[in-house]
mmCIF file of C-alpha atoms and ligand atoms in Angstrom:
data_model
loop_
_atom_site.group_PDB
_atom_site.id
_atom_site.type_symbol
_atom_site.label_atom_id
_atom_site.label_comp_id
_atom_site.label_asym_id
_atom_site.label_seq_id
_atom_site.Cartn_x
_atom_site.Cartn_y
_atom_site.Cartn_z
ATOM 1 C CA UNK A 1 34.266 -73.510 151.705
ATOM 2 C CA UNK A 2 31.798 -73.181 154.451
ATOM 3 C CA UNK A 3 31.981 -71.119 157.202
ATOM 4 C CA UNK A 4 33.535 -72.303 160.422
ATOM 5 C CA UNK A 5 31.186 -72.630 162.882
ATOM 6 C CA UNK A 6 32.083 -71.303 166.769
ATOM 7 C CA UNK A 7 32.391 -73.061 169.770
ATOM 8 C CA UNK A 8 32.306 -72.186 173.252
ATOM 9 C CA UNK A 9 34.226 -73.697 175.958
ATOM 10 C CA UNK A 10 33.155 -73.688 179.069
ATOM 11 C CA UNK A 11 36.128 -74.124 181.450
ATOM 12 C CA UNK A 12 33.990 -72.825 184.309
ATOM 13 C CA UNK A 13 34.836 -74.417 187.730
ATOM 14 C CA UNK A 14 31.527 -74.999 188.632
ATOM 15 C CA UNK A 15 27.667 -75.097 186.842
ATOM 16 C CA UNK A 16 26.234 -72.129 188.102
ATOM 17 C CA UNK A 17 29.127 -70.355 186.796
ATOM 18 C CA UNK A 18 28.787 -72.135 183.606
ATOM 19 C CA UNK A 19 24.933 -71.580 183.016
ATOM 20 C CA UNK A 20 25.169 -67.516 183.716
ATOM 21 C CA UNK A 21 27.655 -67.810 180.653
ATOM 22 C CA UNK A 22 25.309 -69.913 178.621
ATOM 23 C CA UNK A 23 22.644 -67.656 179.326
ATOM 24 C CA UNK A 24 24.209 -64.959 177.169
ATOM 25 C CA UNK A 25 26.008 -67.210 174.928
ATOM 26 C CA UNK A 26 23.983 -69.987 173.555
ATOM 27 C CA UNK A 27 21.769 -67.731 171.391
ATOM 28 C CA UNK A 28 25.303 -66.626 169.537
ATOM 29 C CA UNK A 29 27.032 -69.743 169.201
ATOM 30 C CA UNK A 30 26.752 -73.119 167.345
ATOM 31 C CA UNK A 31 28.383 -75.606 169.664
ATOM 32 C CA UNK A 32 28.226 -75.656 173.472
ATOM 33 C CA UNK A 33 31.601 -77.238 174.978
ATOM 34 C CA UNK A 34 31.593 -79.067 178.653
ATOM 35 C CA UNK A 35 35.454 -77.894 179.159
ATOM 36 C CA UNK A 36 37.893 -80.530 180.187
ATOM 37 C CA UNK A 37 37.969 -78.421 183.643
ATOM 38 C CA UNK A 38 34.029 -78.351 184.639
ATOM 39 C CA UNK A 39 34.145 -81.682 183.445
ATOM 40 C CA UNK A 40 36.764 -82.563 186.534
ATOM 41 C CA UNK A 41 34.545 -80.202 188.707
ATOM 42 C CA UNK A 42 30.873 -80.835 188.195
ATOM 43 C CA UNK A 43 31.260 -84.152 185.891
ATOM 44 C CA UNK A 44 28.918 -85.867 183.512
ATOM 45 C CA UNK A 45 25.917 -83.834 185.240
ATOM 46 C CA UNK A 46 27.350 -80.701 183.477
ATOM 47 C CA UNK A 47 26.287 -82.932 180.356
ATOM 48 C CA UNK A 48 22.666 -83.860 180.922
ATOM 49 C CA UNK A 49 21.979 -80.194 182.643
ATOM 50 C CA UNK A 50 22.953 -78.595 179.171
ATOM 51 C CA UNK A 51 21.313 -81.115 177.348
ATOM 52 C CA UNK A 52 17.980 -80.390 179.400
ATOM 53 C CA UNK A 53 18.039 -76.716 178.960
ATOM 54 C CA UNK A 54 19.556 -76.900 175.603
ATOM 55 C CA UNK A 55 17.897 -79.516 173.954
ATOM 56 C CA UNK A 56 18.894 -78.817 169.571
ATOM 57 C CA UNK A 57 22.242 -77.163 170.442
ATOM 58 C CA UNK A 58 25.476 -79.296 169.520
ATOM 59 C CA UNK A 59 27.608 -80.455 173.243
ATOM 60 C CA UNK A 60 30.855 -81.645 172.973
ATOM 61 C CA UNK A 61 32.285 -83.101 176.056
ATOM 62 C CA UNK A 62 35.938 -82.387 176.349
ATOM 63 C CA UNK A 63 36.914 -85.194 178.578
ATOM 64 C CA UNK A 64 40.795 -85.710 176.652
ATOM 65 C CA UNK A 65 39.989 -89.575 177.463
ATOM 66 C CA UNK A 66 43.277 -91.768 177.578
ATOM 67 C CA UNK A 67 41.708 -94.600 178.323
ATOM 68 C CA UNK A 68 38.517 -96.834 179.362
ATOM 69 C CA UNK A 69 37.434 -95.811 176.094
ATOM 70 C CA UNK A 70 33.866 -97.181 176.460
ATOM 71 C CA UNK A 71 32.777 -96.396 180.073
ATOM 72 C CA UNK A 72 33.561 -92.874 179.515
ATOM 73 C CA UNK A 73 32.179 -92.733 176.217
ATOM 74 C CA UNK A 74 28.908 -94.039 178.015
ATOM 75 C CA UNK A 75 28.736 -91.906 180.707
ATOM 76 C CA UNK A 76 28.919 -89.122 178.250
ATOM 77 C CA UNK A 77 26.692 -90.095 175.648
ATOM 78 C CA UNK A 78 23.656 -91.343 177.631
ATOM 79 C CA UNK A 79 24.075 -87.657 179.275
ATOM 80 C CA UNK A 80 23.497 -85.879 175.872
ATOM 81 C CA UNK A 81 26.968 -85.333 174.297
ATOM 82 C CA UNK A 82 27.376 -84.910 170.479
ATOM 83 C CA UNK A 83 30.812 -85.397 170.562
ATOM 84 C CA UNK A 84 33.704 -86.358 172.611
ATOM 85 C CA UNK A 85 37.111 -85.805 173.164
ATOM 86 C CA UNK A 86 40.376 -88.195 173.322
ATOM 87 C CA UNK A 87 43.437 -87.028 173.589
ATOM 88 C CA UNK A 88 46.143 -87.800 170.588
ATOM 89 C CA UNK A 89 48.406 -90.270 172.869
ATOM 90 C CA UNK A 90 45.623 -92.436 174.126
ATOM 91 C CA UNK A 91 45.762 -96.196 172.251
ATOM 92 C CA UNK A 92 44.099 -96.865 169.341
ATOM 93 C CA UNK A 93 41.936 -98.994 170.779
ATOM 94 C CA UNK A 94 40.478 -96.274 173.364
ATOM 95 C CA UNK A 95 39.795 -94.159 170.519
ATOM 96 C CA UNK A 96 37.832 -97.238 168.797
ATOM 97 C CA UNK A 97 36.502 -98.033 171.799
ATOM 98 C CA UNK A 98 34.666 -94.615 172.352
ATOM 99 C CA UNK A 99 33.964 -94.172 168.655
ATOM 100 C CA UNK A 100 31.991 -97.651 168.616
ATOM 101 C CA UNK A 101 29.590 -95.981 171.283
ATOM 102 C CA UNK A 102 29.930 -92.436 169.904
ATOM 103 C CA UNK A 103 28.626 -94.392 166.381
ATOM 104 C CA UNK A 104 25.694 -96.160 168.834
ATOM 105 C CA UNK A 105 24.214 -92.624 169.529
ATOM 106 C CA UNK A 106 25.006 -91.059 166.050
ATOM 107 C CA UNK A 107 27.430 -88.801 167.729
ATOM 108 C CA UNK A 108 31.287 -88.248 167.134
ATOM 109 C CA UNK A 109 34.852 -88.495 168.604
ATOM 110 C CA UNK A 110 37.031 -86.134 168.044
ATOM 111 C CA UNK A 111 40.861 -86.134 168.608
ATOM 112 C CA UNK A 112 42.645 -83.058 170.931
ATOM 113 C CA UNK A 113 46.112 -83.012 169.156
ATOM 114 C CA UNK A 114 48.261 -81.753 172.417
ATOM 115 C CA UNK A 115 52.076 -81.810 172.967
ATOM 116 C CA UNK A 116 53.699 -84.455 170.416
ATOM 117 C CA UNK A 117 52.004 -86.623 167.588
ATOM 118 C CA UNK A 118 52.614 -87.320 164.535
ATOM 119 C CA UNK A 119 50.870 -87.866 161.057
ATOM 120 C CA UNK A 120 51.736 -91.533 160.607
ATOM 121 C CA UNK A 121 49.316 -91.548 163.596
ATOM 122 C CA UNK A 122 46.873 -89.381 161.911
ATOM 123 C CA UNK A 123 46.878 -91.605 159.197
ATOM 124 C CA UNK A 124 46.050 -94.520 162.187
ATOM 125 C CA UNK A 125 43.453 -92.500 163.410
ATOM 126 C CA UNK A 126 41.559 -92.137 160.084
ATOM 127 C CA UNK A 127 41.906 -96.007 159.184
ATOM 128 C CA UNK A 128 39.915 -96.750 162.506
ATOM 129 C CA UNK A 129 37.413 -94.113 161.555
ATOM 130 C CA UNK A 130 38.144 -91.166 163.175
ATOM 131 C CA UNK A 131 36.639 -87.817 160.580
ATOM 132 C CA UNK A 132 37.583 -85.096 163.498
ATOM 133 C CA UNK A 133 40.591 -83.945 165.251
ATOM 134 C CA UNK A 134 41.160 -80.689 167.399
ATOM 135 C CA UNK A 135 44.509 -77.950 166.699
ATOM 136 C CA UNK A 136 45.137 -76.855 170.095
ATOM 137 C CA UNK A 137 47.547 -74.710 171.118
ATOM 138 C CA UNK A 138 47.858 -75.451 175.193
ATOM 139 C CA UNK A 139 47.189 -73.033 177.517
ATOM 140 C CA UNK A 140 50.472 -73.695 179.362
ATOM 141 C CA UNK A 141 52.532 -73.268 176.208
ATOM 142 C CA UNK A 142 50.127 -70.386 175.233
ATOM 143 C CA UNK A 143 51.912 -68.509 179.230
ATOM 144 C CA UNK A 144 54.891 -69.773 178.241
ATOM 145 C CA UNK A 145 54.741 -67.429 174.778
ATOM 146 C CA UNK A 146 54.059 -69.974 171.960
ATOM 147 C CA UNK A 147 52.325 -67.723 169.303
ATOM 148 C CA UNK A 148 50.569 -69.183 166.421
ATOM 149 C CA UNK A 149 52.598 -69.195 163.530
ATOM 150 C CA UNK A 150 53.571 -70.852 159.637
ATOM 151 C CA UNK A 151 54.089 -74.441 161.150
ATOM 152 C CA UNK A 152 50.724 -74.547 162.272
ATOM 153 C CA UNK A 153 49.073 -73.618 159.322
ATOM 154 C CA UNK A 154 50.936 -76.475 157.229
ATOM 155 C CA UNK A 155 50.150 -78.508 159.796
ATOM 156 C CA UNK A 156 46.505 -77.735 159.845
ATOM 157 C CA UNK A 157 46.564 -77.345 155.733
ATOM 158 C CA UNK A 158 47.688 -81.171 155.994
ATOM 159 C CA UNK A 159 45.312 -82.624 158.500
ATOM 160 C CA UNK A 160 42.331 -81.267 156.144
ATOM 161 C CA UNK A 161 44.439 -82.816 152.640
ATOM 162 C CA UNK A 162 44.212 -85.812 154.681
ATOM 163 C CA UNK A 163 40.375 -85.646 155.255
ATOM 164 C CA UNK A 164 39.832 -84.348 159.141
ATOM 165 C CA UNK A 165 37.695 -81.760 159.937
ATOM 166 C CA UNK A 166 40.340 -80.089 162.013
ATOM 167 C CA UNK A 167 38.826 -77.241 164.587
ATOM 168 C CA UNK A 168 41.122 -74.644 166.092
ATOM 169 C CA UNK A 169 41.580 -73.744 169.676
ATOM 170 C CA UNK A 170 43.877 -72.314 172.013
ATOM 171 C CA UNK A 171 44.030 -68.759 173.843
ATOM 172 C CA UNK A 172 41.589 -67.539 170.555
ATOM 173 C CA UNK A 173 40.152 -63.978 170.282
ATOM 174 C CA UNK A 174 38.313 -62.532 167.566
ATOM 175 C CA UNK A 175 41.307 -60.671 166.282
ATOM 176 C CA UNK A 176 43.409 -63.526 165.911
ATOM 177 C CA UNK A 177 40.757 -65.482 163.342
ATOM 178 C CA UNK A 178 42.450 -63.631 160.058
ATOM 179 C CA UNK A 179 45.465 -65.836 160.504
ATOM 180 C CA UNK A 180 43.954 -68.732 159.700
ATOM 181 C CA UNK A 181 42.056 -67.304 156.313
ATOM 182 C CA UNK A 182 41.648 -69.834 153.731
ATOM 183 C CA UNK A 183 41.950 -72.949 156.187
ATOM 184 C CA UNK A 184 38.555 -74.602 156.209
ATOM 185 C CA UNK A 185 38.567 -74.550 159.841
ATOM 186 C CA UNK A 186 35.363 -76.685 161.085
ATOM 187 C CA UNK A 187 35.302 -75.261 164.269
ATOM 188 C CA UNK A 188 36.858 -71.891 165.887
ATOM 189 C CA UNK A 189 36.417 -73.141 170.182
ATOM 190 C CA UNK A 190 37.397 -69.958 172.744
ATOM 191 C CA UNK A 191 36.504 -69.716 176.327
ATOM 192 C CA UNK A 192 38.457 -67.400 177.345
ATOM 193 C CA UNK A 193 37.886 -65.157 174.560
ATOM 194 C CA UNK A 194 33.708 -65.299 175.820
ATOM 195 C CA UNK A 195 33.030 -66.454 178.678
ATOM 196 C CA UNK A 196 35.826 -64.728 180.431
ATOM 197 C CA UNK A 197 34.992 -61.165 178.292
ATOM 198 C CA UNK A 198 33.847 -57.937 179.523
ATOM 199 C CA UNK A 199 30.814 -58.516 177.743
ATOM 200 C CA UNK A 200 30.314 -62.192 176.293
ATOM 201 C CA UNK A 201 27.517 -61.935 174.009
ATOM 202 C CA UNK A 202 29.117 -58.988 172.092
ATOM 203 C CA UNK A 203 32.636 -61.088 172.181
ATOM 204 C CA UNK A 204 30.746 -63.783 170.417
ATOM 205 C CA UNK A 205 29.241 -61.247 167.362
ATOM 206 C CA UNK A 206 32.878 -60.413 167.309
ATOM 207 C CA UNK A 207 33.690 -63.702 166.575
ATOM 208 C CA UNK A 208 31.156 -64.457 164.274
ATOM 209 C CA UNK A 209 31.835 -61.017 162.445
ATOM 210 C CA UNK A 210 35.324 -61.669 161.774
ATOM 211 C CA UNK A 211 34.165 -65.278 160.150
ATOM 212 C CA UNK A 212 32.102 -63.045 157.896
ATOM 213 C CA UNK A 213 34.910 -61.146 156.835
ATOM 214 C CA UNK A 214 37.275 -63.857 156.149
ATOM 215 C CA UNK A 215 35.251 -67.178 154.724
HETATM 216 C C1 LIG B 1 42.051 -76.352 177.565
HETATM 217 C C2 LIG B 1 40.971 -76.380 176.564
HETATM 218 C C3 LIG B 1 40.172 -75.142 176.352
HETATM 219 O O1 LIG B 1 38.837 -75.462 176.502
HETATM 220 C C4 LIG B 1 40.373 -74.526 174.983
HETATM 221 O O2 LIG B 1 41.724 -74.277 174.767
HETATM 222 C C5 LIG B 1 39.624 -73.199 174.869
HETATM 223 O O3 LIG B 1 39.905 -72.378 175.958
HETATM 224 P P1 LIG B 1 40.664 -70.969 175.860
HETATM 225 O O4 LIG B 1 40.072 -70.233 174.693
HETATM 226 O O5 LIG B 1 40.342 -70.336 177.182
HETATM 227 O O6 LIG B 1 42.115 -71.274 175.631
HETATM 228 O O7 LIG B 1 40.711 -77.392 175.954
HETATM 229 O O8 LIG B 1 42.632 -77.611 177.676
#
């Protein structure tokens, strides 16, 4: 099983913000995440800025597209995403849509599972193609007390049987990575848990050290 990589999201509300984390962070993580909120803030520049000063790090933008599948895909992609995001209720076709240009740049969708889906359209979303999908547990239902728990690890357990690379994300700190021991988790994403720490960079060997200790 190979180790889970980490990813940082940057929900920053604006770039400046964003690049003072990056400063400290990029050296200690794999993948560098445009958040879904500086993407509504600072848009697709957020993209080609971290591209420019990050030029062989993985980006993921986390746009949660529902729709115009293929203009937002391009916006993103000729800015210097990796991947993308679409969220688990948008049509089939949006998800095609963005994976056909994803595919054009050699880069990747992947899908945010949020709220309710199910796995007959899991199975959809790997017939059209789709390798990636992301566990997320919301930040509104993480204030309103949902705690990670059994159902998510069958849940998880049956998204990889089924051939995703499923990454994990939701409210994580280092302390909470043990729970998921065993799972070949692609991807462990926190923003919170380093951008927003006392002291980011050391957050991040945190991270990273409890991946050592449990894959
Ligand atoms: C919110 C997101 C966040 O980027 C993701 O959940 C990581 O942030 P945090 O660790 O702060 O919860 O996609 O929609």
């Amino acid at each position: 099983m190979s180790k889970p990589l980490l990813q940082v999201a940057l929900d920053n509300l604006n770039i400046s913000s964003a690049l003072e984390a990056t400063r400290v962070l990029a050296d200690e993580v794999d993948v560098l995440e445009v958040g879904t909120i500086l993407c509504y803030a600072e848009g697709a520049k957020a993209v080609s800025i971290l591209r420019a000063l990050y030029p062989d790090k993985t980006i993921v933008t986390d746009l949660k597209a529902a729709d115009a599948g293929t203009t937002v895909a391009e916006i993103v992609f000729s800015a210097g995403t990796n991947w993308m995001t679409v969220i688990c209720c948008a049509p089939y076709a949006t998800m095609e849509a963005a994976l056909e240009v994803a595919q054009k740049y050699n880069g990747d969708v992947q899908v945010e599972l949020y709220g309710d889906w199910t796995f007959e359209q899991a199975e959809k979303w790997r017939e059209i193609g789709l390798t990636q999908v992301i566990y997320h547990r919301g930040r509104d239902a993480a204030f309103a007390g949902q705690q990670w728990g059994e159902e998510d690890l069958v849940k998880i357990r049956r998204l990889v049987e089924m051939g995703f690379d499923v990454s994990v994300t939701g409210g994580l700190y280092a302390r909470d990575l043990g729970f998921f021991e065993g799972i070949p988790v692609k991807c462990f994403i926190a923003g919170r848990g380093l951008y927003g720490a006392d002291d980011p960079a050391q957050a991040a060997r945190d991270f990273k050290a409890a991946i050592d200790k449990f894959w």
